[in-house]
Coordinates of C-alpha atoms in Angstrom, one line a residue:
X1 CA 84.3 -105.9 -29.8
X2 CA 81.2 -107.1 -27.8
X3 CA 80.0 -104.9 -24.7
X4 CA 80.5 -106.4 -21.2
X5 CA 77.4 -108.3 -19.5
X6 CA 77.0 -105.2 -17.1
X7 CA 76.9 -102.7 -19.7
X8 CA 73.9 -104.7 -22.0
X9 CA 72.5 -104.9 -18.1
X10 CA 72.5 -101.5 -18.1
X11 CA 71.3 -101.0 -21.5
X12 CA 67.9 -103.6 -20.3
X13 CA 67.6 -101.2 -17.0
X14 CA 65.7 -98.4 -16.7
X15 CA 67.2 -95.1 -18.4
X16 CA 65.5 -93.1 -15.5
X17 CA 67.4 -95.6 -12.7
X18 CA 70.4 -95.2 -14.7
X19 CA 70.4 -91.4 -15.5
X20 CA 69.0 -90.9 -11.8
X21 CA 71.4 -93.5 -9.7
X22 CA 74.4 -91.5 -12.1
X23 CA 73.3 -88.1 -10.8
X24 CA 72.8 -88.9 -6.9
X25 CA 75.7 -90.8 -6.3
X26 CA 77.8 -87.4 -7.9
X27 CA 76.0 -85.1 -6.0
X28 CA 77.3 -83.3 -3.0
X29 CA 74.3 -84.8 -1.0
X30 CA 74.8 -87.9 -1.2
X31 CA 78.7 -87.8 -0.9
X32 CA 78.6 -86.1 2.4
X33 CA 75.8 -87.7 4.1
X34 CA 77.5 -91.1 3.0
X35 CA 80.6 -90.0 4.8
X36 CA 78.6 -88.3 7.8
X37 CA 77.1 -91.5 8.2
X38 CA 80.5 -93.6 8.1
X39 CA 82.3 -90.7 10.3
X40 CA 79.7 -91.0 12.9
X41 CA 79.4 -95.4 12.5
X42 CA 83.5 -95.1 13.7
X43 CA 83.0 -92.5 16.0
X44 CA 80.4 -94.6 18.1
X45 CA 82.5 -97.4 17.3
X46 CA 86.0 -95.9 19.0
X47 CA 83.9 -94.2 21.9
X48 CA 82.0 -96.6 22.6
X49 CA 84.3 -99.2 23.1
X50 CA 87.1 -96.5 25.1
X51 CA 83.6 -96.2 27.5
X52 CA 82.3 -99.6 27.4
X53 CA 85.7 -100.9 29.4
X54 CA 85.3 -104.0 31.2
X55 CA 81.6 -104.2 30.2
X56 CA 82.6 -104.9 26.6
X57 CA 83.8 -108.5 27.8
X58 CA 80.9 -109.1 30.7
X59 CA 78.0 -106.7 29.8
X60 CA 75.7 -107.0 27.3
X61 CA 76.7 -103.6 24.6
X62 CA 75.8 -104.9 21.5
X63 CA 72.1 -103.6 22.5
X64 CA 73.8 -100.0 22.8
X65 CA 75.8 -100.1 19.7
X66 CA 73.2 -101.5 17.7
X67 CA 70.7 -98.6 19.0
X68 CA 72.7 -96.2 18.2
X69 CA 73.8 -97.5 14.8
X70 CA 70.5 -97.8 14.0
X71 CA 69.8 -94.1 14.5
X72 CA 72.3 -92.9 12.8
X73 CA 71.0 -95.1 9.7
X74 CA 67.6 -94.0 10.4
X75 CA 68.4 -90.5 10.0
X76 CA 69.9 -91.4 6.2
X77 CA 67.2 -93.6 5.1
X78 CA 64.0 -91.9 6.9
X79 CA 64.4 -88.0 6.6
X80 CA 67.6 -87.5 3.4
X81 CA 66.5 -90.3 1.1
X82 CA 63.0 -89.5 1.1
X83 CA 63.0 -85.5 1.0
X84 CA 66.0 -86.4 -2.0
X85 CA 62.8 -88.3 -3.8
X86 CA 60.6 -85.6 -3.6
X87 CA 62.8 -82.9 -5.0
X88 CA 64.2 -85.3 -7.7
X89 CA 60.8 -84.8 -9.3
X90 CA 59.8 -81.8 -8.2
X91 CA 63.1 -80.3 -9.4
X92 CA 62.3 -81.4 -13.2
X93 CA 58.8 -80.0 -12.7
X94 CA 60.6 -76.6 -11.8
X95 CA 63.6 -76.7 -14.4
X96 CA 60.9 -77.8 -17.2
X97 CA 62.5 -81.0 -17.7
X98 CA 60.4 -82.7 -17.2
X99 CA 58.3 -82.2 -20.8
X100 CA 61.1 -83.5 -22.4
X101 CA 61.2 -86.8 -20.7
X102 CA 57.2 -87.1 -21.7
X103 CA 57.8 -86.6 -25.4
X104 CA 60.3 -89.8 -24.7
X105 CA 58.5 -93.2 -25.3
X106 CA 58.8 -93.5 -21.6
X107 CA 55.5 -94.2 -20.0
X108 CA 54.7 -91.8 -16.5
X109 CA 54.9 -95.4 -14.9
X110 CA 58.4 -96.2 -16.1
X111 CA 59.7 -92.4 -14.9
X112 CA 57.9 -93.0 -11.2
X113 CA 59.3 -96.1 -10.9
X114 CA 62.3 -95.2 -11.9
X115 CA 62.6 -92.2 -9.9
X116 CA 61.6 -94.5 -7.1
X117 CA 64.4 -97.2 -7.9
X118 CA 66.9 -94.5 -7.2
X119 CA 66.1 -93.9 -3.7
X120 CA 65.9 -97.7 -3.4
X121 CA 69.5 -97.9 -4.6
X122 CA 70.5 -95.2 -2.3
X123 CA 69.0 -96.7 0.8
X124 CA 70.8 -100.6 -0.2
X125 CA 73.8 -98.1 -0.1
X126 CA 73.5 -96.8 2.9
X127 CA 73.0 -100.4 4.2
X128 CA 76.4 -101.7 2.7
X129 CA 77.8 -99.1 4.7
X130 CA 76.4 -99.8 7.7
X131 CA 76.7 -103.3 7.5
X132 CA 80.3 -103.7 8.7
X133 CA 79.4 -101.7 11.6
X134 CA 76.6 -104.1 12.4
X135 CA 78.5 -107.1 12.1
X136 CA 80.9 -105.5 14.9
X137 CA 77.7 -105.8 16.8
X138 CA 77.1 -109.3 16.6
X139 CA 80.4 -110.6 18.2
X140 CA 79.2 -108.2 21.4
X141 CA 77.5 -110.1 24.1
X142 CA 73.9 -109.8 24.0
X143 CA 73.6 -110.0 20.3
X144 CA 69.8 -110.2 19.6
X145 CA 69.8 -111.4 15.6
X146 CA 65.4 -111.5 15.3
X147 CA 65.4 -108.2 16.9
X148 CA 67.8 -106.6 14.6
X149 CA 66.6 -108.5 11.2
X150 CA 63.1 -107.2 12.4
X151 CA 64.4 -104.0 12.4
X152 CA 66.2 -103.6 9.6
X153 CA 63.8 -104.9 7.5
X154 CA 61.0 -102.7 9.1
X155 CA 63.3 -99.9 8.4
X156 CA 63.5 -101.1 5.2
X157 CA 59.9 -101.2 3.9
X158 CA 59.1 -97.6 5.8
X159 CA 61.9 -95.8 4.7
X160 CA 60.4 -97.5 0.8
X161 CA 56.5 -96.4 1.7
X162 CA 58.4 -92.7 3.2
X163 CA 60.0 -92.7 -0.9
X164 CA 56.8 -93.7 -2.8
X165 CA 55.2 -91.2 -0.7
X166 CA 57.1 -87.8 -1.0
X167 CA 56.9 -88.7 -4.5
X168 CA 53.1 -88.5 -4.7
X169 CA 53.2 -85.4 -3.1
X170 CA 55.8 -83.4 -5.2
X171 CA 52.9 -84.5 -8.0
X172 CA 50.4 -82.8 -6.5
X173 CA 51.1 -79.0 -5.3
X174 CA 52.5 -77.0 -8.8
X175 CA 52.3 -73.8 -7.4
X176 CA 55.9 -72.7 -6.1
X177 CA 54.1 -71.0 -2.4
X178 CA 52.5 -74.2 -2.2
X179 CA 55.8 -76.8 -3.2
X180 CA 57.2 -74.5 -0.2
X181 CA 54.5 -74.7 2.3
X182 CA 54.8 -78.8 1.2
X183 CA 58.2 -78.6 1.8
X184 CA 58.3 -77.3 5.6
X185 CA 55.8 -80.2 6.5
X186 CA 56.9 -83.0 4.5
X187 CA 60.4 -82.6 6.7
X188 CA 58.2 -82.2 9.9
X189 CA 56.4 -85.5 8.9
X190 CA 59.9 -87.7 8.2
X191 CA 61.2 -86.3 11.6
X192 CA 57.9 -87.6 13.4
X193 CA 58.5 -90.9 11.7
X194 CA 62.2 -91.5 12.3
X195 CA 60.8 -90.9 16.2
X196 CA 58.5 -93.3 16.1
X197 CA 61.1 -95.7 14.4
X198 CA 63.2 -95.1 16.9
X199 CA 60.6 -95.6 19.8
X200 CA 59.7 -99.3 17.9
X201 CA 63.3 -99.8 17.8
X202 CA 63.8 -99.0 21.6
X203 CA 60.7 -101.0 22.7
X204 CA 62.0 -104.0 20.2
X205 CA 65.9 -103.7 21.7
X206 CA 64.3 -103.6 25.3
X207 CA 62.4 -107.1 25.3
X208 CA 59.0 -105.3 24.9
X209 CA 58.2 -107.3 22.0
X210 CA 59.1 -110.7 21.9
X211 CA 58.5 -113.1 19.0
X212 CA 55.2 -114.6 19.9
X213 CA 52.4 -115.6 17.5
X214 CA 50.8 -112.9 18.1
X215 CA 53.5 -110.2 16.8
X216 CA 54.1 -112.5 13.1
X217 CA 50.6 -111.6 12.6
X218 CA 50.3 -107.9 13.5
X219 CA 53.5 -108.1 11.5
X220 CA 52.2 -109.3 8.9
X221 CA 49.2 -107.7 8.8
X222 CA 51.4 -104.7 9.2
X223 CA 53.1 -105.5 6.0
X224 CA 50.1 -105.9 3.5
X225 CA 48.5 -103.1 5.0
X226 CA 51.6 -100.8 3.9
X227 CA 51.7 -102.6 0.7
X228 CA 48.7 -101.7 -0.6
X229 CA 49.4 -98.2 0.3
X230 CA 52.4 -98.5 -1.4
X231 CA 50.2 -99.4 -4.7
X232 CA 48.2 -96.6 -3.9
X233 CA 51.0 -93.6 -3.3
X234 CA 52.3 -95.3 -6.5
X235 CA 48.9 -95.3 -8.7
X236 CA 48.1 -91.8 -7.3
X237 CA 52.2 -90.3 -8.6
X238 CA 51.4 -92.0 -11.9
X239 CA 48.0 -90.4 -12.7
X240 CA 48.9 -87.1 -11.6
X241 CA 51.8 -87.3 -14.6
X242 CA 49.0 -88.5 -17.1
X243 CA 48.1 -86.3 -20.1
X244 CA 44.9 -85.0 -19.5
X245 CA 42.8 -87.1 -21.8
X246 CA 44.0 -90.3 -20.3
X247 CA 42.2 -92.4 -17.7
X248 CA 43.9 -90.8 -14.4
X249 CA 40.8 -92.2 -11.5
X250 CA 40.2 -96.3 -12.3
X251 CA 43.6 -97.7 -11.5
X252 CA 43.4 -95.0 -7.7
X253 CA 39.5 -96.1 -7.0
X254 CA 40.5 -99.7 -7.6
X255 CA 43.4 -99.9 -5.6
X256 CA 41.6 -97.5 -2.6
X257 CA 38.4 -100.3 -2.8
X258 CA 40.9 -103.0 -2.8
X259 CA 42.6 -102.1 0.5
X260 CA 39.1 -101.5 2.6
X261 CA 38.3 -104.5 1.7
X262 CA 41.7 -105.8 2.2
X263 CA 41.8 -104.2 5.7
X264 CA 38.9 -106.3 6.6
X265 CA 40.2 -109.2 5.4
X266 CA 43.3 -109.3 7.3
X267 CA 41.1 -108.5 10.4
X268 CA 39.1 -112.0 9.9
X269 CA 41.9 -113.6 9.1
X270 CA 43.9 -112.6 12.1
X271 CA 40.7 -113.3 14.3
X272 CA 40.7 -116.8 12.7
X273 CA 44.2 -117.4 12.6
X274 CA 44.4 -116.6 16.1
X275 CA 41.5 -118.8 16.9
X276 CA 39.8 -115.8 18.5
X277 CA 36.9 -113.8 17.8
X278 CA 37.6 -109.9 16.8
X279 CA 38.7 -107.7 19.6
X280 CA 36.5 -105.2 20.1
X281 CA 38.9 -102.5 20.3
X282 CA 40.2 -103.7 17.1
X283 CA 36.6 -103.3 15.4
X284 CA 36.4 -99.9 16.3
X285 CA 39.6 -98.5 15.4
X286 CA 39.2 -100.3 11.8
X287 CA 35.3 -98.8 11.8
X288 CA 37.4 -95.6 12.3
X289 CA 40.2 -96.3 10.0
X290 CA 37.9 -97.2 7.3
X291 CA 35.4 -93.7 7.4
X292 CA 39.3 -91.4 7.4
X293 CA 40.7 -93.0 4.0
X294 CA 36.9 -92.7 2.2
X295 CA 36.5 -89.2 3.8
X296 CA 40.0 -87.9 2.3
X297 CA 39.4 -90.0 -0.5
X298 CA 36.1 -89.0 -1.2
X299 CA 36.9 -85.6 -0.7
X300 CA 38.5 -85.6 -3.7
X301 CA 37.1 -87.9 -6.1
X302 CA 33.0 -86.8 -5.4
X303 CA 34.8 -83.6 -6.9
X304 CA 36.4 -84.1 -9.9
X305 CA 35.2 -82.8 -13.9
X306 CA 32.5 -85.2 -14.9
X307 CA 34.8 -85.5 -18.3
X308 CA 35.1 -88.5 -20.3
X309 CA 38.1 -87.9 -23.3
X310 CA 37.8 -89.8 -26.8
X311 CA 40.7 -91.6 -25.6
X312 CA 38.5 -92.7 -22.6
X313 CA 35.4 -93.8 -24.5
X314 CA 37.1 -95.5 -27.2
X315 CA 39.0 -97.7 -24.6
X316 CA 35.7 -98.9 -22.9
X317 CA 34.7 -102.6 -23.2
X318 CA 32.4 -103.7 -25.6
X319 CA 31.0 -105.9 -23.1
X320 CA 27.9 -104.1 -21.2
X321 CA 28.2 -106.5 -17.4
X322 CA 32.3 -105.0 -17.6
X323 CA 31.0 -101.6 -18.3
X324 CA 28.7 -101.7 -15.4
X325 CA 31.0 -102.9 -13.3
X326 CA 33.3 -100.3 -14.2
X327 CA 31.1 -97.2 -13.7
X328 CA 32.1 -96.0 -10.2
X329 CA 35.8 -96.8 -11.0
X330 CA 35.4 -94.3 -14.2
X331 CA 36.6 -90.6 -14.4
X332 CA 33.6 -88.4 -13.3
X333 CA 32.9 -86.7 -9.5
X334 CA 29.3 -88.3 -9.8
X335 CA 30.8 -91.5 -10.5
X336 CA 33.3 -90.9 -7.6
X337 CA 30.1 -90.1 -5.3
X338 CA 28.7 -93.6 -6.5
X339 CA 32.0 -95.5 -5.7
X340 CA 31.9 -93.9 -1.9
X341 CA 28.3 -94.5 -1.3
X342 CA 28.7 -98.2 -2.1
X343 CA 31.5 -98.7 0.0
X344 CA 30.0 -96.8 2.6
X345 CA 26.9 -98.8 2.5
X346 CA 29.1 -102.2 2.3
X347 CA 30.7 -100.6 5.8
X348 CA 27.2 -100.3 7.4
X349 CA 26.5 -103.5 6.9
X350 CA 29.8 -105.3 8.2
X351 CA 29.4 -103.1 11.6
X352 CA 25.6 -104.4 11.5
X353 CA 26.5 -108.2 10.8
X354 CA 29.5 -108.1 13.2
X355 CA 27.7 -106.2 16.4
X356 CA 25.7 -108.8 17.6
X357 CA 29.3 -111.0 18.0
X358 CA 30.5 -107.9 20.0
X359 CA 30.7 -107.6 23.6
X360 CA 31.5 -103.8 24.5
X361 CA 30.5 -102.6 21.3
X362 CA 27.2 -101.0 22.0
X363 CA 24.5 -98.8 20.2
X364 CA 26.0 -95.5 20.7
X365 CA 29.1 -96.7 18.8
X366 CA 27.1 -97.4 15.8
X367 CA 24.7 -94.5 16.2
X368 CA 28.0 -92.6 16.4
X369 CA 29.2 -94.3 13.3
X370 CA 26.2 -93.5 11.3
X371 CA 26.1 -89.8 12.2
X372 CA 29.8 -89.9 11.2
X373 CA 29.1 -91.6 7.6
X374 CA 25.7 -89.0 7.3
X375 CA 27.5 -86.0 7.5
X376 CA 30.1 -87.6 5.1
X377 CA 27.4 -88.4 2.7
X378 CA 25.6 -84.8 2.9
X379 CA 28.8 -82.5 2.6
X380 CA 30.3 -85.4 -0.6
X381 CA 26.6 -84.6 -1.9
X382 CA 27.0 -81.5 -1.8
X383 CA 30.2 -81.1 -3.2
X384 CA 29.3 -83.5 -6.0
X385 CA 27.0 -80.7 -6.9
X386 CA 29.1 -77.4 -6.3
X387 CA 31.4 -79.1 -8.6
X388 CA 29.3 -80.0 -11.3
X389 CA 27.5 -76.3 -11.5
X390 CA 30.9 -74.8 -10.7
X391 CA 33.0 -76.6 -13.2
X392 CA 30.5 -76.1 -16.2
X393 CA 30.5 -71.9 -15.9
X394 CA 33.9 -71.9 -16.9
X395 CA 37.1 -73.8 -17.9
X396 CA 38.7 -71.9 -16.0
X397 CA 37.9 -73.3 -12.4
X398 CA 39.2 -76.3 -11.3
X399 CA 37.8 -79.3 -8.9
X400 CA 40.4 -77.2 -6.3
X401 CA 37.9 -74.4 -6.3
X402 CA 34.9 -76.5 -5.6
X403 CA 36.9 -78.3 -2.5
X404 CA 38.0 -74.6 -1.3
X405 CA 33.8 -73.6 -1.4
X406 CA 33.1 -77.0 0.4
X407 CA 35.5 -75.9 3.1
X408 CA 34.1 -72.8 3.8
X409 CA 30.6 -73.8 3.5
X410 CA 31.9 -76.8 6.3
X411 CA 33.3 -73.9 8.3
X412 CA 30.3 -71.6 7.9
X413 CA 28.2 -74.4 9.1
X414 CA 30.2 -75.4 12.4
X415 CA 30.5 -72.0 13.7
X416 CA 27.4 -70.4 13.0
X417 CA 24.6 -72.2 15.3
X418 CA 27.2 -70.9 18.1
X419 CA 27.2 -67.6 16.7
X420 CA 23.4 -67.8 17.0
X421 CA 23.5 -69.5 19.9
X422 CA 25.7 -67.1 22.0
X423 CA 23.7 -64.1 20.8
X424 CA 20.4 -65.6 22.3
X425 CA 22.6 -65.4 25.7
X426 CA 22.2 -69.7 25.6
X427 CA 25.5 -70.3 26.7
X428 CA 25.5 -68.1 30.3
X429 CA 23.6 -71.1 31.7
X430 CA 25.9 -73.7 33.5
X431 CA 26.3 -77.1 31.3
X432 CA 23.6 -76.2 28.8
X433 CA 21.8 -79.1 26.7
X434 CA 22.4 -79.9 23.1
X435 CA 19.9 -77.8 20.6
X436 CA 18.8 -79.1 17.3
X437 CA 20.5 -75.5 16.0
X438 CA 24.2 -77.2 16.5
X439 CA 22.9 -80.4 13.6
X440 CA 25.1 -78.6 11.3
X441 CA 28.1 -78.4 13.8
X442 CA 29.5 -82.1 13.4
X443 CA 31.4 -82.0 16.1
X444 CA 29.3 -80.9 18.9
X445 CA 26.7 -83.6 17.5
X446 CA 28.8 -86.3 17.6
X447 CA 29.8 -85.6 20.9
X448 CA 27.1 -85.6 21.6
X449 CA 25.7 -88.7 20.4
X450 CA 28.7 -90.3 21.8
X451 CA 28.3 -89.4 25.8
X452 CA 24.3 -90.3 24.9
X453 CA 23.2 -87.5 25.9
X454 CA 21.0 -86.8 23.3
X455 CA 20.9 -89.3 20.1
X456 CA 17.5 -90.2 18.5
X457 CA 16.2 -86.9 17.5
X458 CA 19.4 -85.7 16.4
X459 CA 20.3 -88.9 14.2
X460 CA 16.7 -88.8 13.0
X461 CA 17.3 -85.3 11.3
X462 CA 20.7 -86.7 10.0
X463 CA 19.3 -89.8 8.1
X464 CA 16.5 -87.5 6.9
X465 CA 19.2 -85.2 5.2
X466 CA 21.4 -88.0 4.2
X467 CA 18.4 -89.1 1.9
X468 CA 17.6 -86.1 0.8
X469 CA 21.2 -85.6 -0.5
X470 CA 20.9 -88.2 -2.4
X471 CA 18.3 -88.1 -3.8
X472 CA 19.0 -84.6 -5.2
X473 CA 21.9 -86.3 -6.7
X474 CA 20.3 -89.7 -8.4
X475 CA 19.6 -88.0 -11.9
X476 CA 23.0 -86.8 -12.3
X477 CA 24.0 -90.5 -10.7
X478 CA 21.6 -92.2 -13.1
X479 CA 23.4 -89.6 -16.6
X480 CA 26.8 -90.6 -15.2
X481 CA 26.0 -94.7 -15.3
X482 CA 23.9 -94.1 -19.1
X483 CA 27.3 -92.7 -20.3
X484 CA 29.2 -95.8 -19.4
X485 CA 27.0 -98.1 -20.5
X486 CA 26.0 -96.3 -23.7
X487 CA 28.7 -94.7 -24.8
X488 CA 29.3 -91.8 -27.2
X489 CA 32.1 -93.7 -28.8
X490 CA 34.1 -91.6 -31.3
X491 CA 33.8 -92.6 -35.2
X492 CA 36.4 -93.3 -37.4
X493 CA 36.5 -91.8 -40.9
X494 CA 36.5 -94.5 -43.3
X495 CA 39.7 -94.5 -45.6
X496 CA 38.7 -93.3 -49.0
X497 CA 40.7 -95.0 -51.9
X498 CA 42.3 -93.0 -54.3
X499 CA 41.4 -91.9 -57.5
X500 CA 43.2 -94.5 -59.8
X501 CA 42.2 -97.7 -57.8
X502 CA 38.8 -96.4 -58.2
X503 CA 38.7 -95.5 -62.1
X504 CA 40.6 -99.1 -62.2
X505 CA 38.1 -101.3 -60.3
X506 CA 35.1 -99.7 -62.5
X507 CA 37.3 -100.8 -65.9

């Protein structure tokens, strides 16, 4: 007897999806927040309608209904779904199942992505059992269908990105204080966001946003700019569940490079699109934008183990342009320090091409901005070097060690010119002026710098250290891009023949 067309589907489907979906739609969990949700849907669907009275004919409730329906689907697919993802993994981390699954022929990209298809699966059914509900909604007057396909589909993708994202951080904590700590924010985090959903919903429901030109494009610059996050949460939960020796940096730093530079592109191409030139509001917060991601980014990849594994070098290409091209996207914190500096460079000289275009754009932003990108380049200098002196006394310290001394050295350096400075009595004075003593303190310099105050000697002393940090780290720079392009590669052992093939090729 031949098996049925769903089971060979199932058979083709992923064993994680299938073992996963199996699991969740059993557990208690999900069973009574599926009924919570439909026991609350009816609920707002009896009282609603016992207090709508006459207004259910002449009003406009569907606005109401929908709101509310929507929040009570929010509160599934936003805050339960997501936290569900992160313990899914983090629970065969803790049981020690998770070994067994990577002894399987199952790639870490096939168990992410299948952990991640479950929480999709539970999310489309929470949507089937909201959708009756909704299509109540529609035959109330004042039915908006763009606003609520907007919605849902907004809904949708976040409540996807939330998924992919809890899942990159049950990866990356593996101490049980720390899971715990994790824990208590990562539900403060999906509370904040099913607010904020629920304030774009209101503003949506209200009129607020219409369906102008101008909102398909922020959409839809929106949309690729949580895509490519999505990649990256994805890349990121991937590599941490890597074997040691494999390649766990090129497939991050490419996707990370990828979406400044797509960031930028989607600002052009809104400004052309638009037929406008760009806002110089928008400038700045995308200036902004773009020194956050390579300042946590590069807070952790000018750190890691300048390491490359057999399996590493034997993988490069033979071809040397490709292995240049590849050297900052290779493992290595040196290499990691290159890949930052480049794009860090490649920012200055956007802001420097684009200022001139500008109209309230002015020096001080960019003098801000540079201070901003020189202490980013001193203290990933630094650490590049911590980490590299750090990591060789000893297996075992770890790149976490080196980010822990970088912190306290950061803190050390804010606090003390205040220390110094209170002791010489220079704070009794009313509004006292900036001193040179507070260059280590970022703060009170950029401040600084930014009400123009004082600028030129203070961003003077800044670019001087900025090449000095580099500097001190070109030789290691210059060892880390000799390694990529000439390889150690590992030899094989040629295959001796044995003894009777070779007694009967001399006869």
């Amino acid at each position: 007897m031949t098996d049925s067309p769903i089971e060979r589907f199932s058979d083709w489907m992923n064993p994680i999806l299938v073992k996963e979906t199996r699991q969740a739609l059993k557990s208690r969990s999900f069973v009574a927040t599926f009924m919570l949700l439909l026991i609350a849907s009816w609920l707002i669907c009896m009282f609603g309608v016992a207090m709508a009275g006459m207004s259910l004919e002449y009003g406009t409730p569907s606005r109401q209904f929908f709101q509310a329906f929507f929040l009570v689907l929010s509160a599934a697919v936003l805050v339960i779904v997501p936290f569900g993802a992160f313990r899914s993994l983090l629970t065969e981390q803790d049981s020690q199942t998770y070994e067994l699954l990577s002894i399987t022929s199952l790639t870490p990209r096939q168990i992410v992505l299948g952990k991640l298809s479950n929480s999709v699966v539970q999310i489309l059914v929470y949507y089937s059992a909201i959708a009756p509900f909704i299509a109540f909604t529609s035959l109330l007057q004042g039915f908006d269908l763009f606003g609520t396909s907007v919605l849902l589909l907004v809904l949708l993708g976040v409540s996807i990105l939330l998924c992919t994202f809890t899942l990159m951080l049950s990866t990356v904590g593996q101490n049980r204080q720390i899971q715990t700590l994790s824990s208590l924010f990562i539900v403060g985090g999906l509370v904040m966001a099913f607010c904020s959903m629920m304030g774009f919903s209101f503003a949506m429901l209200q009129g607020e946003i219409t369906a102008e030109p101008e909102f398909f494009a922020v959409l839809v610059c929106f949309l690729l700019i949580g895509i490519s996050y999505f990649f990256l949460f994805l890349q990121i939960t991937i590599s941490q569940l890597m074997y040691e020796s494999g390649n766990k940096s090129t497939g991050v730093r490419l996707v990370a490079t990828a979406q400044m530079l797509l960031v930028w592109a989607v600002t052009v191409g809104y400004a052309w699109f638009m037929g406008t030139s760009i806002d110089d509001e928008v400038f700045a917060i995308i200036v902004i934008l773009t020194l956050i991601h390579w300042g946590i980014f590069g807070f952790f990849i000018t750190m890691e183990r300048d390491y490359l594994s057999r399996r590493i070098r034997r993988d490069l290409p033979q071809r040397g342009i490709l292995r240049l091209f590849l050297v900052p996207f290779m493992p290595g914190g040196t290499r990691g320090l290159i890949l930052v500096l480049l794009n860090l460079l490649l920012l200055m000289g956007i802001m420097l091409v684009v200022q001139p275009f500008l109209t309230s754009i002015d020096s001080e932003f960019l003098q801000v901005s540079f201070a901003i990108v020189s202490y980013m380049v001193i203290y990933m200098c630094l650490g590049s070097m911590i980490s590299r002196r750090l990591l060789k006394i000893s297996n075992e310290l770890k790149p976490m060690h080196a980010r822990t001394l970088l912190i306290i050295i950061f803190a050390i350096a804010s606090i003390m010119p205040h220390m110094i400075l209170s002791a010489m009595d220079y704070y009794d004075n009313y509004n006292p002026p900036y001193s040179l003593l507070q260059i280590t303190d970022p703060i009170s310099t950029i401040s600084t710098i930014w009400n123009g105050s004082y600028a030129g000697g203070a961003v003077g002393i800044l670019m001087f250290a900025t090449i000095v940090a580099i500097v001190l780290n070109v030789p290691a720079m210059i060892r880390s891009v000799m390694e990529i392009l000439a390889p150690d590669r590992p030899q094989q052992k040629p295959v001796e023949a044995p003894a009777s093939e070779i007694a009967t090729a001399a006869t």
